[in-house]
Short mmCIF file of C-alpha atoms in Angstrom, two decimals:
data_model
loop_
_atom_site.label_atom_id
_atom_site.label_comp_id
_atom_site.label_asym_id
_atom_site.label_seq_id
_atom_site.Cartn_x
_atom_site.Cartn_y
_atom_site.Cartn_z
CA MET A 1 25.86 169.40 -10.92
CA SER A 2 28.78 168.30 -13.57
CA ASP A 3 28.82 165.01 -14.21
CA ARG A 4 32.75 166.27 -15.61
CA PRO A 5 35.72 164.81 -13.57
CA THR A 6 36.80 167.42 -11.31
CA VAL A 7 40.33 168.16 -9.63
CA SER A 8 40.39 169.22 -6.27
CA ALA A 9 42.80 171.84 -3.95
CA ASP A 10 42.87 169.04 -2.16
CA ASP A 11 44.04 166.84 -4.73
CA SER A 12 48.11 167.10 -4.87
CA THR A 13 49.88 164.02 -5.92
CA ALA A 14 53.96 164.57 -6.29
CA PRO A 15 55.83 164.11 -9.61
CA ILE A 16 56.35 160.61 -11.17
CA GLU A 17 59.96 160.04 -10.59
CA PHE A 18 62.77 160.64 -13.31
CA ARG A 19 63.16 157.63 -15.26
CA PRO A 20 66.42 157.96 -17.59
CA ALA A 21 65.57 154.09 -19.41
CA LEU A 22 62.74 155.85 -21.14
CA VAL A 23 64.96 158.89 -21.56
CA VAL A 24 67.45 156.77 -23.80
CA ILE A 25 63.59 154.48 -25.45
CA GLY A 26 62.91 157.29 -27.26
CA THR A 27 65.88 159.87 -27.98
CA PHE A 28 66.39 155.72 -29.88
CA SER A 29 63.51 155.75 -31.15
CA ALA A 30 62.81 159.47 -32.87
CA ILE A 31 66.98 158.93 -33.78
CA THR A 32 66.72 155.53 -36.28
CA GLY A 33 63.04 157.21 -37.42
CA ILE A 34 64.86 159.91 -38.40
CA VAL A 35 67.67 157.85 -39.95
CA LEU A 36 65.50 156.06 -42.43
CA ILE A 37 63.45 159.56 -43.28
CA LEU A 38 67.24 160.87 -43.90
CA LEU A 39 67.89 157.54 -46.16
CA ILE A 40 65.45 157.36 -48.15
CA ALA A 41 65.76 161.04 -49.10
CA PHE A 42 69.75 161.28 -49.15
CA LEU A 43 70.40 157.73 -50.30
CA PRO A 44 69.75 156.86 -54.35
CA VAL A 45 68.24 154.27 -55.14
CA ASP A 46 68.03 152.45 -58.47
CA PRO A 47 64.53 151.43 -59.75
CA ARG A 48 66.21 148.69 -62.65
CA THR A 49 68.03 146.48 -60.42
CA TRP A 50 65.08 145.20 -57.51
CA GLY A 51 62.52 145.83 -59.84
CA LEU A 52 59.44 149.18 -59.46
CA GLU A 53 57.76 147.75 -58.45
CA PHE A 54 59.09 146.82 -54.38
CA VAL A 55 61.87 150.14 -55.21
CA SER A 56 58.11 151.31 -54.30
CA ALA A 57 56.85 148.78 -51.76
CA ILE A 58 59.73 149.47 -50.04
CA THR A 59 60.20 152.96 -49.66
CA GLY A 60 56.41 153.84 -48.70
CA LEU A 61 57.01 150.95 -46.10
CA THR A 62 60.28 152.45 -44.19
CA VAL A 63 59.05 156.17 -44.69
CA VAL A 64 55.84 154.62 -42.51
CA PHE A 65 57.40 153.09 -40.12
CA GLY A 66 60.21 155.61 -39.86
CA VAL A 67 57.28 157.98 -38.47
CA LEU A 68 56.03 155.95 -36.40
CA LEU A 69 59.52 155.44 -35.10
CA ILE A 70 59.69 159.17 -34.27
CA GLY A 71 56.48 159.47 -33.07
CA GLY A 72 56.44 156.97 -30.73
CA GLY A 73 60.12 158.54 -29.45
CA PHE A 74 58.61 161.44 -28.71
CA GLY A 75 55.14 159.51 -26.77
CA VAL A 76 58.04 157.32 -24.36
CA LEU A 77 59.70 160.94 -23.98
CA ALA A 78 57.30 163.44 -23.15
CA VAL A 79 56.01 160.47 -20.73
CA ALA A 80 59.33 160.31 -18.97
CA SER A 81 60.15 163.03 -17.50
CA GLN A 82 59.31 164.24 -14.33
CA GLN A 83 56.02 166.70 -14.53
CA TRP A 84 54.12 164.14 -16.77
CA ASN A 85 51.33 162.64 -14.05
CA GLN A 86 48.33 160.10 -14.14
CA SER A 87 45.74 161.91 -12.56
CA ARG A 88 46.61 164.97 -14.88
CA LYS A 89 45.76 162.94 -18.25
CA ASN A 90 42.61 161.95 -17.49
CA SER A 91 41.21 165.09 -16.43
CA THR A 92 39.47 168.85 -17.70
CA PRO A 93 40.64 171.95 -16.46
CA ASP A 94 37.17 172.98 -13.95
CA LYS A 95 36.34 176.91 -16.62
#
C-alpha cells in the first residue's frame, strides 16, 4: 500500500465559480509591478541630486517590490480562474 493520497474517480468536484474581483486585483497588481520595473529602466535618476547611497537603495527596493507585485498578481490571477480547485492542489497524480 502506498501512503500517497489518491484521487478516486468518484471524487468529482465542480470547479469554483469565477471571481471577477480577484481578476481585477491580480491584474492591477501585475500591471503596477511592471510599471515600477519600467520606471526604473527608463527614468533617469541623477545620483548627485539624492546622494549615491540613497539612489542605490531606492532602486533596489523598487525592483524587489515590483517583482513581488508581478508574482503576486499572477498568483491571484491563477487562483481566480475557473479551473483552479482546492482539492487538486494537494493531491498527487496516480502513476
